[in-house]
Coordinates of C-alpha atoms and ligand atoms in Angstrom, one line a residue:
Chain A
X799 CA 0.0 0.0 0.0
X800 CA 2.8 2.4 0.9
X801 CA 4.6 1.4 -2.3
X802 CA 1.5 2.2 -4.3
X803 CA 1.3 5.8 -2.8
X804 CA 5.0 6.2 -3.3
X805 CA 4.7 5.4 -7.0
X806 CA 1.5 7.3 -7.5
X807 CA 3.1 10.5 -6.0
X808 CA 6.3 10.1 -8.0
X809 CA 4.4 9.7 -11.3
X810 CA 2.1 12.5 -10.4
X811 CA 5.0 14.9 -9.8
X812 CA 6.7 13.9 -13.1
X813 CA 3.4 14.4 -14.9
X814 CA 2.9 17.9 -13.5
X815 CA 6.5 18.6 -14.4
X816 CA 6.2 17.3 -17.9
X817 CA 2.8 18.8 -18.9
X818 CA 1.9 21.3 -16.2
X819 CA 3.4 24.3 -18.1
X820 CA 1.0 23.6 -21.0
X821 CA -1.9 24.7 -18.8
X822 CA -0.1 28.0 -17.8
X823 CA -1.7 30.0 -20.6
X824 CA -5.2 28.7 -19.9
X825 CA -5.2 28.9 -16.1
X826 CA -2.1 30.9 -15.0
X827 CA -3.2 31.1 -11.4
X828 CA -2.9 27.4 -11.1
X829 CA 0.5 26.8 -12.5
X830 CA 3.5 28.7 -10.9
X831 CA 6.1 30.4 -13.0
X832 CA 8.8 28.1 -11.6
X833 CA 7.4 25.3 -13.8
X834 CA 8.7 27.1 -16.8
X835 CA 10.9 24.7 -18.8
X836 CA 13.4 27.5 -19.3
X837 CA 14.2 27.1 -15.5
X838 CA 13.5 23.4 -14.8
X839 CA 13.3 21.8 -18.2
X840 CA 11.1 18.7 -18.5
X841 CA 11.6 15.0 -17.6
X842 CA 11.5 13.9 -21.3
X843 CA 14.0 16.6 -22.3
X844 CA 16.2 15.8 -19.3
X845 CA 16.1 12.1 -20.3
X846 CA 17.3 12.9 -23.9
X847 CA 19.9 15.3 -22.6
X848 CA 21.2 12.5 -20.3
X849 CA 21.5 10.2 -23.2
X850 CA 23.5 12.8 -25.1
X851 CA 25.7 13.9 -22.3
X852 CA 26.3 10.3 -21.2
X853 CA 27.4 9.5 -24.9
X854 CA 24.7 6.8 -25.0
X855 CA 23.4 8.4 -28.3
X856 CA 25.6 10.2 -30.8
X857 CA 24.9 13.8 -32.0
X858 CA 23.0 12.2 -34.9
X859 CA 20.7 10.5 -32.4
X860 CA 21.8 6.9 -32.9
X861 CA 22.6 4.6 -30.1
X862 CA 26.3 4.5 -29.6
X863 CA 26.4 1.0 -28.1
X864 CA 25.4 -0.5 -31.3
X865 CA 28.2 1.0 -33.3
X866 CA 31.7 -0.2 -32.2
X867 CA 34.0 2.6 -31.3
X868 CA 31.2 5.3 -31.3
X869 CA 31.0 5.5 -27.5
X870 CA 34.7 5.9 -27.1
X871 CA 34.8 8.5 -29.8
X872 CA 32.1 10.5 -28.1
X873 CA 33.8 10.2 -24.8
X874 CA 37.1 11.3 -26.3
X875 CA 35.6 14.6 -27.6
X876 CA 35.0 16.2 -24.3
X877 CA 37.2 17.0 -21.3
X878 CA 34.3 16.9 -18.8
X879 CA 31.6 14.5 -20.0
X880 CA 29.1 12.9 -17.6
X881 CA 31.3 10.0 -16.8
X882 CA 34.6 11.8 -16.3
X883 CA 32.8 14.4 -14.2
X884 CA 31.1 11.7 -12.1
X885 CA 34.5 10.0 -11.7
X886 CA 36.3 13.1 -10.5
X887 CA 33.5 14.2 -8.1
X888 CA 33.2 10.8 -6.6
X889 CA 36.9 10.4 -6.2
X890 CA 37.4 13.7 -4.5
X891 CA 34.4 13.2 -2.3
X892 CA 35.8 9.9 -1.0
X893 CA 39.1 11.4 -0.4
X894 CA 37.7 14.3 1.4
X895 CA 35.6 11.9 3.5
X896 CA 38.5 9.5 4.3
X897 CA 41.0 12.3 5.2
X898 CA 38.3 14.3 7.2
X899 CA 37.1 11.2 9.1
X900 CA 40.5 9.8 10.0
X901 CA 41.9 13.2 11.1
X902 CA 38.8 14.3 12.9
X903 CA 38.7 10.9 14.7
X904 CA 42.3 11.2 15.8
X905 CA 41.9 14.9 16.9
X906 CA 38.6 14.1 18.7
X907 CA 40.2 11.2 20.6
X908 CA 43.3 13.2 21.5
X909 CA 41.4 16.2 22.8
X910 CA 38.6 14.1 24.3
X911 CA 41.0 12.1 26.5
X912 CA 43.2 15.0 27.6
X913 CA 41.7 17.8 29.7
X914 CA 44.8 19.8 29.2
X915 CA 44.8 19.8 25.4
X916 CA 41.1 20.4 25.2
X917 CA 41.3 23.4 27.6
X918 CA 44.1 24.9 25.5
X919 CA 42.4 24.4 22.1
X920 CA 38.9 25.1 23.1
X921 CA 38.8 28.8 22.1
X922 CA 40.4 28.1 18.7
X923 CA 38.0 25.3 18.0
X924 CA 34.9 27.3 18.9
X925 CA 36.2 30.2 16.8
X926 CA 36.9 28.0 13.7
X927 CA 33.7 26.2 14.1
X928 CA 31.7 29.5 14.0
X929 CA 33.0 30.1 10.4
X930 CA 30.7 28.8 7.8
X931 CA 33.3 26.4 6.2
X932 CA 32.0 27.0 2.7
X933 CA 33.0 30.7 3.0
X934 CA 36.7 29.5 3.0
X935 CA 36.3 27.7 -0.4
X936 CA 37.4 30.6 -2.6
X937 CA 40.6 31.0 -0.4
X938 CA 41.3 27.3 -0.8
X939 CA 40.9 27.4 -4.6
X940 CA 43.3 30.4 -4.6
X941 CA 45.8 28.5 -2.5
X942 CA 45.6 25.0 -3.9
X943 CA 44.7 25.7 -7.5
X944 CA 41.8 24.4 -9.6
X945 CA 42.9 20.8 -9.5
X946 CA 41.8 18.0 -7.2
X947 CA 43.6 19.1 -4.2
X948 CA 41.4 22.2 -3.5
X949 CA 38.3 20.1 -3.7
X950 CA 39.7 17.5 -1.3
X951 CA 40.8 20.2 1.2
X952 CA 37.3 21.9 0.9
X953 CA 35.6 18.6 1.6
X954 CA 38.1 17.7 4.2
X955 CA 37.4 21.1 6.0
X956 CA 33.6 20.5 6.2
X957 CA 33.9 16.9 7.4
X958 CA 36.7 17.2 9.9
X959 CA 34.8 19.4 12.3
X960 CA 31.7 17.3 12.2
X961 CA 33.7 14.1 13.0
X962 CA 35.9 15.9 15.5
X963 CA 32.9 17.1 17.6
X964 CA 31.3 13.6 17.5
X965 CA 34.5 11.8 18.5
X966 CA 35.3 14.3 21.1
X967 CA 31.9 13.8 22.8
X968 CA 32.3 10.1 22.5
X969 CA 35.8 10.1 23.9
X970 CA 34.5 12.0 27.0
X971 CA 31.6 9.6 27.4
X972 CA 33.6 6.5 27.7
X973 CA 32.4 4.4 30.7
X974 CA 34.8 4.7 33.6
X975 CA 33.8 1.3 34.7
X976 CA 34.8 -0.2 31.4
X977 CA 38.2 1.4 31.8
X978 CA 38.5 0.2 35.3
X979 CA 37.5 -3.3 34.4
X980 CA 40.1 -3.3 31.7
X981 CA 42.8 -2.1 34.0
X982 CA 42.0 -4.7 36.6
X983 CA 42.1 -7.4 33.9
X984 CA 45.6 -6.4 33.2
X985 CA 45.4 -3.7 30.5
X986 CA 48.2 -1.1 30.3
X987 CA 47.6 2.5 29.2
X988 CA 47.9 1.7 25.5
X989 CA 45.9 -1.4 25.7
X990 CA 43.1 0.5 27.5
X991 CA 43.1 3.0 24.6
X992 CA 43.1 0.4 21.9
X993 CA 40.6 -2.1 23.4
X994 CA 38.2 0.3 25.3
X995 CA 38.4 3.9 24.3
X996 CA 38.7 3.4 20.5
X997 CA 35.9 0.9 20.3
X998 CA 33.5 2.8 22.5
X999 CA 34.2 6.0 20.7
X1000 CA 33.6 4.4 17.4
X1001 CA 30.0 4.2 18.1
X1002 CA 29.9 8.0 18.2
X1003 CA 32.1 8.3 15.2
X1004 CA 29.7 6.2 13.2
X1005 CA 26.8 8.3 14.1
X1006 CA 28.5 11.1 12.2
X1007 CA 29.5 9.2 9.1
X1008 CA 26.3 9.5 7.1
X1009 CA 26.2 13.3 7.4
X1010 CA 29.9 13.4 6.8
X1011 CA 29.7 11.7 3.4
X1012 CA 26.9 14.1 2.4
X1013 CA 29.0 17.1 3.7
X1014 CA 32.0 15.9 1.8
X1015 CA 29.9 15.8 -1.5
X1016 CA 28.7 19.4 -0.7
X1017 CA 32.3 20.5 -0.2
X1018 CA 33.5 19.1 -3.5
X1019 CA 30.6 20.6 -5.5
X1020 CA 31.1 24.0 -4.0
X1021 CA 34.8 23.8 -4.8
X1022 CA 34.0 22.8 -8.4
X1023 CA 31.5 25.7 -8.7
X1024 CA 34.3 28.2 -7.9
X1025 CA 36.9 26.7 -10.1
X1026 CA 37.6 23.3 -11.6
X1027 CA 38.6 21.4 -14.7
X1028 CA 36.5 18.4 -14.1
X1029 CA 33.5 17.4 -12.0
X1030 CA 29.7 17.6 -11.8
X1031 CA 29.9 21.0 -10.1
X1032 CA 31.7 22.4 -13.1
X1033 CA 29.2 20.7 -15.4
X1034 CA 26.4 22.6 -13.7
X1035 CA 28.1 25.8 -13.9
X1036 CA 28.8 25.3 -17.6
X1037 CA 25.2 24.4 -18.4
X1038 CA 24.0 27.4 -16.5
X1039 CA 26.3 29.7 -18.5
X1040 CA 24.7 28.2 -21.8
X1041 CA 21.2 28.6 -20.4
X1042 CA 20.7 24.8 -20.5
X1043 CA 18.2 23.9 -17.9
X1044 CA 18.2 20.1 -19.0
X1045 CA 21.9 19.9 -18.7
X1046 CA 21.8 21.3 -15.1
X1047 CA 19.1 18.9 -14.2
X1048 CA 20.9 15.8 -15.6
X1049 CA 23.8 16.9 -13.3
X1050 CA 21.6 17.3 -10.3
X1051 CA 20.1 14.0 -10.8
X1052 CA 23.4 12.3 -11.2
X1053 CA 24.4 14.0 -7.9
X1054 CA 21.3 12.7 -6.3
X1055 CA 22.1 9.2 -7.4
X1056 CA 25.8 9.5 -6.2
X1057 CA 24.5 10.9 -2.8
X1058 CA 22.1 8.0 -2.4
X1059 CA 24.7 5.3 -3.2
X1060 CA 27.3 6.9 -0.9
X1061 CA 24.9 7.2 2.0
X1062 CA 23.7 3.7 1.5
X1063 CA 27.3 2.4 1.3
X1064 CA 28.2 4.1 4.6
X1065 CA 25.1 2.8 6.3
X1066 CA 25.9 -0.7 5.4
X1067 CA 29.3 -0.4 6.8
X1068 CA 28.0 1.3 9.9
X1069 CA 25.4 -1.4 10.5
X1070 CA 28.0 -4.1 10.2
X1071 CA 30.5 -2.4 12.5
X1072 CA 27.8 -1.5 15.1
X1073 CA 26.2 -4.9 15.1
X1074 CA 26.9 -5.3 18.7
X1075 CA 24.4 -2.6 19.6
X1076 CA 20.9 -3.7 20.7
X1077 CA 18.5 -3.1 17.8
X1078 CA 16.5 -0.5 19.8
X1079 CA 19.5 1.9 19.9
X1080 CA 20.4 1.5 16.3
X1081 CA 18.4 4.8 15.6
X1082 CA 21.5 6.7 14.6
Chain B
X1389 CA 50.6 -33.2 64.0
X1390 CA 51.9 -29.7 63.5
X1391 CA 49.7 -26.8 62.4
X1392 CA 51.3 -24.2 60.2
X1393 CA 49.5 -20.9 60.7
X1394 CA 47.4 -20.0 57.8
X1395 CA 48.8 -17.5 55.3
X1396 CA 47.1 -14.1 55.3
X1397 CA 46.1 -12.9 51.8
X1398 CA 44.1 -9.7 52.6
X1399 CA 44.7 -7.5 55.7
X1400 CA 42.8 -4.4 56.3
X1401 CA 43.9 -2.2 59.1
X1402 CA 41.9 0.8 60.5
X1403 CA 40.8 1.7 57.0
X1404 CA 39.0 5.0 56.5
X1405 CA 37.3 6.7 53.5
X1406 CA 35.8 10.0 53.5
X1407 CA 33.9 11.2 50.4
X1408 CA 33.2 14.9 49.6
X1409 CA 29.8 15.2 48.1
X1410 CA 28.4 18.7 47.5
X1411 CA 30.5 20.3 50.1
X1412 CA 29.6 17.7 52.7
X1413 CA 31.9 15.1 54.1
X1414 CA 30.4 11.5 54.0
X1415 CA 32.3 9.0 56.1
X1416 CA 31.8 5.9 54.0
X1417 CA 34.2 3.6 55.9
X1418 CA 35.3 4.3 59.4
X1419 CA 38.2 2.2 61.1
X1420 CA 37.4 -1.0 59.4
X1421 CA 39.8 -3.9 60.1
X1422 CA 39.8 -7.6 59.2
X1423 CA 42.0 -10.3 57.8
X1424 CA 41.3 -13.0 55.3
X1425 CA 43.4 -16.1 55.1
X1426 CA 44.4 -18.2 52.1
X1427 CA 41.5 -20.1 50.6
X1428 CA 38.9 -18.5 52.7
X1429 CA 35.6 -17.6 51.4
X1430 CA 34.4 -14.5 53.2
X1431 CA 31.1 -12.7 52.8
X1432 CA 31.0 -9.0 53.7
X1433 CA 27.5 -8.3 54.8
X1434 CA 25.9 -5.0 55.6
X1435 CA 23.0 -2.7 54.8
X1436 CA 23.0 -0.7 51.6
X1437 CA 25.3 2.4 51.7
X1438 CA 27.4 1.1 54.5
X1439 CA 30.6 1.2 52.4
X1440 CA 31.1 -2.4 51.2
X1441 CA 31.8 -1.4 47.6
X1442 CA 34.1 1.3 48.8
X1443 CA 36.2 -1.2 50.8
X1444 CA 36.3 -3.5 47.7
X1445 CA 37.2 -0.6 45.4
X1446 CA 40.1 0.2 47.8
X1447 CA 41.4 -3.3 47.9
X1448 CA 41.2 -3.3 44.1
X1449 CA 43.2 -0.1 44.0
X1450 CA 40.6 1.8 42.2
X1451 CA 40.2 4.5 45.0
X1452 CA 42.6 5.7 47.6
X1453 CA 41.9 5.4 51.3
X1454 CA 42.1 8.5 53.6
X1455 CA 43.6 6.5 56.4
X1456 CA 44.7 3.0 57.5
X1457 CA 46.4 0.4 55.4
X1458 CA 45.6 -2.5 53.1
X1459 CA 48.1 -5.3 52.5
X1460 CA 47.6 -8.1 50.0
X1461 CA 50.0 -10.9 50.3
X1462 CA 52.0 -8.9 52.8
X1463 CA 52.6 -6.1 50.3
X1464 CA 51.1 -2.7 50.8
X1465 CA 48.5 -1.8 48.2
X1466 CA 49.2 1.2 46.0
X1467 CA 46.1 3.0 44.5
X1468 CA 46.1 2.9 40.8
X1469 CA 48.5 -0.1 40.6
X1470 CA 46.3 -3.1 40.1
X1471 CA 47.6 -6.4 41.6
X1472 CA 48.1 -9.2 39.2
X1473 CA 46.7 -11.9 41.5
X1474 CA 43.5 -10.1 42.3
X1475 CA 40.3 -10.4 40.2
X1476 CA 37.4 -8.2 40.5
X1477 CA 33.7 -9.0 39.5
X1478 CA 31.9 -5.7 39.6
X1479 CA 28.5 -4.8 41.1
X1480 CA 27.6 -3.1 37.8
X1481 CA 27.6 -4.9 34.4
X1482 CA 30.9 -3.9 32.9
X1483 CA 31.0 -6.4 30.0
X1484 CA 32.4 -4.8 26.9
X1485 CA 29.3 -4.5 24.7
X1486 CA 31.4 -4.5 21.5
X1487 CA 32.9 -7.8 22.2
X1488 CA 31.2 -11.2 21.9
X1489 CA 30.9 -13.6 24.8
X1490 CA 34.0 -15.2 23.4
X1491 CA 35.8 -11.8 23.1
X1492 CA 34.8 -10.8 26.6
X1493 CA 35.9 -14.0 28.2
X1494 CA 39.2 -14.1 26.3
X1495 CA 40.0 -10.5 27.0
X1496 CA 42.5 -11.0 29.8
X1497 CA 44.4 -13.6 27.8
X1498 CA 44.5 -11.4 24.8
X1499 CA 46.1 -8.8 26.9
X1500 CA 48.6 -11.2 28.3
X1501 CA 49.5 -12.2 24.8
X1502 CA 48.4 -15.9 25.3
X1503 CA 48.8 -17.6 21.9
X1504 CA 45.6 -18.0 19.9
X1505 CA 45.4 -21.7 20.0
X1506 CA 45.7 -22.0 23.8
X1507 CA 43.3 -19.1 24.2
X1508 CA 40.7 -20.7 22.1
X1509 CA 40.9 -23.8 24.1
X1510 CA 40.7 -22.1 27.5
X1511 CA 37.9 -19.7 26.4
X1512 CA 35.9 -22.8 25.1
X1513 CA 36.4 -24.5 28.4
X1514 CA 35.3 -21.5 30.4
X1515 CA 32.2 -21.1 28.1
X1516 CA 31.4 -24.7 28.8
X1517 CA 31.9 -24.4 32.6
X1518 CA 29.6 -21.4 32.7
X1519 CA 26.9 -23.4 30.8
X1520 CA 27.1 -21.0 27.9
X1521 CA 27.6 -23.4 25.1
X1522 CA 26.4 -22.2 21.7
X1523 CA 26.5 -18.6 22.8
X1524 CA 30.1 -18.0 22.0
X1525 CA 29.3 -15.4 19.2
X1526 CA 26.6 -13.6 21.0
X1527 CA 27.0 -9.9 22.1
X1528 CA 26.1 -9.0 25.7
X1529 CA 23.1 -7.0 24.5
X1530 CA 21.4 -10.2 23.5
X1531 CA 22.0 -12.1 26.6
X1532 CA 19.8 -12.4 29.8
X1533 CA 21.0 -10.9 33.1
X1534 CA 22.0 -14.2 34.5
X1535 CA 24.0 -15.1 31.3
X1536 CA 25.8 -11.7 31.4
X1537 CA 26.7 -12.3 35.0
X1538 CA 28.2 -15.7 34.1
X1539 CA 30.3 -14.1 31.3
X1540 CA 31.5 -11.5 33.8
X1541 CA 32.5 -14.1 36.2
X1542 CA 34.4 -16.2 33.6
X1543 CA 36.0 -13.1 32.2
X1544 CA 37.7 -12.6 35.6
X1545 CA 38.2 -16.3 36.4
X1546 CA 40.0 -17.0 33.1
X1547 CA 43.1 -15.2 34.3
X1548 CA 43.1 -17.6 37.2
X1549 CA 43.3 -14.9 40.0
X1550 CA 44.1 -16.4 43.4
X1551 CA 42.3 -13.7 45.2
X1552 CA 38.8 -12.8 44.0
X1553 CA 36.8 -9.8 44.9
X1554 CA 33.1 -9.9 44.1
X1555 CA 30.7 -7.0 44.6
X1556 CA 27.1 -8.3 44.7
X1557 CA 27.6 -10.1 41.4
X1558 CA 24.1 -11.7 41.7
X1559 CA 22.4 -8.7 43.2
X1560 CA 20.3 -8.0 40.3
X1561 CA 19.1 -11.6 39.6
X1562 CA 15.8 -13.3 40.6
X1563 CA 15.9 -15.9 43.4
X1564 CA 15.9 -18.8 41.0
X1565 CA 18.7 -17.6 38.7
X1566 CA 20.6 -16.6 41.9
X1567 CA 20.5 -20.1 43.3
X1568 CA 21.6 -21.4 40.0
X1569 CA 24.6 -19.0 40.0
X1570 CA 25.4 -20.1 43.6
X1571 CA 25.8 -23.7 42.4
X1572 CA 28.0 -22.6 39.4
X1573 CA 30.2 -20.4 41.7
X1574 CA 30.5 -23.1 44.3
X1575 CA 31.5 -25.8 41.8
X1576 CA 34.0 -23.5 40.3
X1577 CA 35.4 -22.5 43.6
X1578 CA 35.7 -26.1 44.9
X1579 CA 38.2 -26.7 42.2
X1580 CA 40.6 -23.7 42.7
X1581 CA 39.7 -22.7 46.3
X1582 CA 40.5 -19.1 45.6
X1583 CA 40.6 -16.6 48.5
X1584 CA 37.3 -14.8 48.1
X1585 CA 35.8 -11.5 49.4
X1586 CA 32.2 -11.5 48.5
X1587 CA 30.1 -8.4 49.1
X1588 CA 26.3 -9.0 49.6
X1589 CA 23.3 -7.8 51.5
X1590 CA 21.6 -11.0 51.1
X1591 CA 22.1 -13.1 54.3
X1592 CA 20.9 -16.4 52.6
X1593 CA 23.5 -15.9 49.9
X1594 CA 26.3 -15.2 52.5
X1595 CA 25.3 -18.4 54.4
X1596 CA 25.3 -20.5 51.3
X1597 CA 28.6 -19.5 50.0
X1598 CA 30.9 -18.4 52.7
X1599 CA 33.1 -19.8 55.5
X1600 CA 32.9 -16.5 57.4
X1601 CA 30.6 -13.6 57.5
X1602 CA 31.9 -10.2 58.3
X1603 CA 29.0 -8.0 59.4
X1604 CA 29.3 -4.3 58.8
X1605 CA 27.4 -1.6 60.7
X1606 CA 25.2 1.1 58.9
X1607 CA 27.2 4.1 57.8
X1608 CA 29.8 5.0 58.8
X1609 CA 30.8 1.4 58.0
X1610 CA 32.8 -0.5 60.5
X1611 CA 33.1 -4.1 61.3
X1612 CA 30.4 -5.0 63.8
X1613 CA 30.6 -8.8 64.1
X1614 CA 32.4 -11.8 62.6
X1615 CA 30.4 -15.1 62.2
X1616 CA 31.8 -18.5 61.4
X1617 CA 29.8 -20.5 58.9
X1618 CA 30.9 -24.2 59.3
X1619 CA 28.4 -26.0 57.1
X1620 CA 30.2 -29.0 55.5
X1621 CA 31.5 -28.7 52.0
X1622 CA 30.8 -29.4 49.2
X1623 CA 27.5 -27.6 49.7
X1624 CA 24.2 -28.0 47.9
X1625 CA 22.9 -24.4 47.4
X1626 CA 19.2 -25.6 47.6
X1627 CA 19.4 -28.5 50.1
X1628 CA 21.5 -26.4 52.6
X1629 CA 18.6 -24.1 53.2
X1630 CA 16.4 -26.8 54.4
X1631 CA 18.7 -27.9 57.3
X1632 CA 18.1 -26.8 61.0
X1633 CA 21.8 -25.6 61.3
X1634 CA 21.0 -23.1 58.5
X1635 CA 17.9 -21.9 60.2
X1636 CA 19.7 -21.5 63.5
X1637 CA 22.6 -19.5 62.1
X1638 CA 20.3 -17.5 59.9
X1639 CA 18.3 -16.2 62.8
X1640 CA 21.3 -15.4 64.8
X1641 CA 22.9 -13.2 62.1
X1642 CA 19.5 -11.9 61.2
X1643 CA 19.0 -10.2 64.6
X1644 CA 22.4 -8.6 64.4
X1645 CA 21.7 -7.5 60.9
X1646 CA 18.3 -6.2 61.7
X1647 CA 19.6 -3.7 64.2
X1648 CA 21.8 -2.3 61.5
X1649 CA 19.0 -2.0 59.0
X1650 CA 17.0 -0.3 61.5
X1651 CA 19.8 2.1 62.2
X1652 CA 20.4 2.7 58.5
X1653 CA 16.8 3.8 58.2
X1654 CA 16.8 6.3 61.1
X1655 CA 20.2 7.7 60.1
Ligands
ATP2874 N1 32.3 8.5 44.6 C1 31.6 8.9 45.6 N2 31.4 10.2 46.0 C2 30.6 10.6 47.0 N3 30.0 9.7 47.9 C3 30.2 8.3 47.6 C4 31.0 7.9 46.5 N4 30.9 6.5 46.4 C5 30.2 6.1 47.5 N5 29.8 7.2 48.2 C6 29.0 7.1 49.5 O1 29.6 6.3 50.4 C7 28.6 5.5 51.1 C8 29.0 4.0 50.8 O2 28.9 3.7 49.4 P1 29.1 2.2 48.9 O3 28.8 2.2 47.5 O4 30.4 1.7 49.4 O5 27.9 1.4 49.7 P2 27.5 -0.2 49.6 O6 27.7 -0.7 50.9 O7 28.3 -0.8 48.5 O8 26.0 -0.1 49.2 P3 25.2 -1.1 48.3 O9 24.9 -2.3 49.1 O10 23.9 -0.3 48.0 O11 26.0 -1.3 47.0 C9 27.3 5.9 50.5 O12 26.7 6.7 51.4 C10 27.6 6.6 49.2 O13 26.7 7.6 49.0
MG2875 MG1 27.9 -1.5 46.6

């Protein structure tokens, strides 16, 4: 039943998008201006544009997959076609995610377990955290150039704080009794860290992974908006410059798919690594 | 026949502990003294809040006393320096939730660097002794309270501590599960005859398990009386309760204990 409504709503929205504008001249009060295909294109047009941008049909309108070599030729013609752009965006997102998560985790652990360090760094962290990270993107592009590095740094910057704060909280919340139990069972300082503090902090880290991967993608796209050679963000900017609503929409849809796949992947890893938690507290 | 004097394993001498709670001083333990000999099973009995856990935590080096001395195997205890031959079973559930039954029980062996092969055998044996066969790969979250307590017990016992501190390990269990656990503990103890200091406020439990009952007064905790429990061993946790000797000793200690509970309420 739920599925029925989900499909019905989806099809309904697509139908309004596709044909709604046709009613605009007759009943203008019913159809808002935003449905103008000049801004939002139309599903059918977006689909055709997707086939062209993805080199699935040639400029003549034939399927490339039927003709040997046609697909490669089409791909070779452009510096930033759909596949290359997706590859670069995905790659930089994952790098930003990986570096942000690992450095945020280590920093959070260090400061969370040391009252001295956390006292010293507290004002700096609060100050930095008050800056909207995206505001730094132009500076980063200036400093690191328009290549991959600047995108990774931007993504890292948005991810690292999120992960840091979660890990920090988690490191403070480690159960004293677990530490005592480990000590009395013979654990030394380092063994306590490795076998108690890290695993119990992990639970908090994981709670931040799903937002972290989305943040990383946002960081990369913003970086690409400002200056890039490849990537879906650049693709959107180019389409905008040519006034191609369909092109922008294709890029947005690809981003949506990328985002869904990344989030689902992270959730699977998370569910596996947190399998020891009782089902009722799996909410995060 | 010559009698060698029994070796002292735990000695507590005029131990004091004062806590500061919201600007107020709480005397938790006041001049408590006792001695436990090798192989003795001693129950520390007293009303809630009389400082039983505090004494155990001091012996286990988790907190520092404000006065007096503790000696384990004739060596003074230094707070923060756990003693290798002492094992502690906590009042609270302190199993590592991210480790399986197997992982929790084998933890101490892992720390000690026992080779995987030997570790596996010893863990499997411990799981069997605790009656947890088939639950090796379960996480604590999916075990019952009684099972978790058995895992806790084996996690401590696997390192073969000669001295065992137990803080109301079965306090949260229902009567049946508790009796069950008494049988498990007694049969394990019969084999190794560890020196045990067992905290409880359940008189029946103390009589079932111990050779001696040290009765503590209501807060501030001090030692009020020391009873010998000379029921023959090996004991049957259930049948023992039906003997007249049990009933007699029960009522004797009960009166003493009753006075302390009454004091605890009026304090
Ligand atoms: N960390 C602490 N800070 C302040 N007061 C404490 C602390 N730990 C214990 N106390 C106080 O010391 C007294 C003795 O506590 P303790 O936990 O040793 O009692 P207990 O005999 O183990 O009681 P129960 O049978 O309920 O476990 C109590 O009044 C308690 O409030
Ligand atoms: Mg207690």
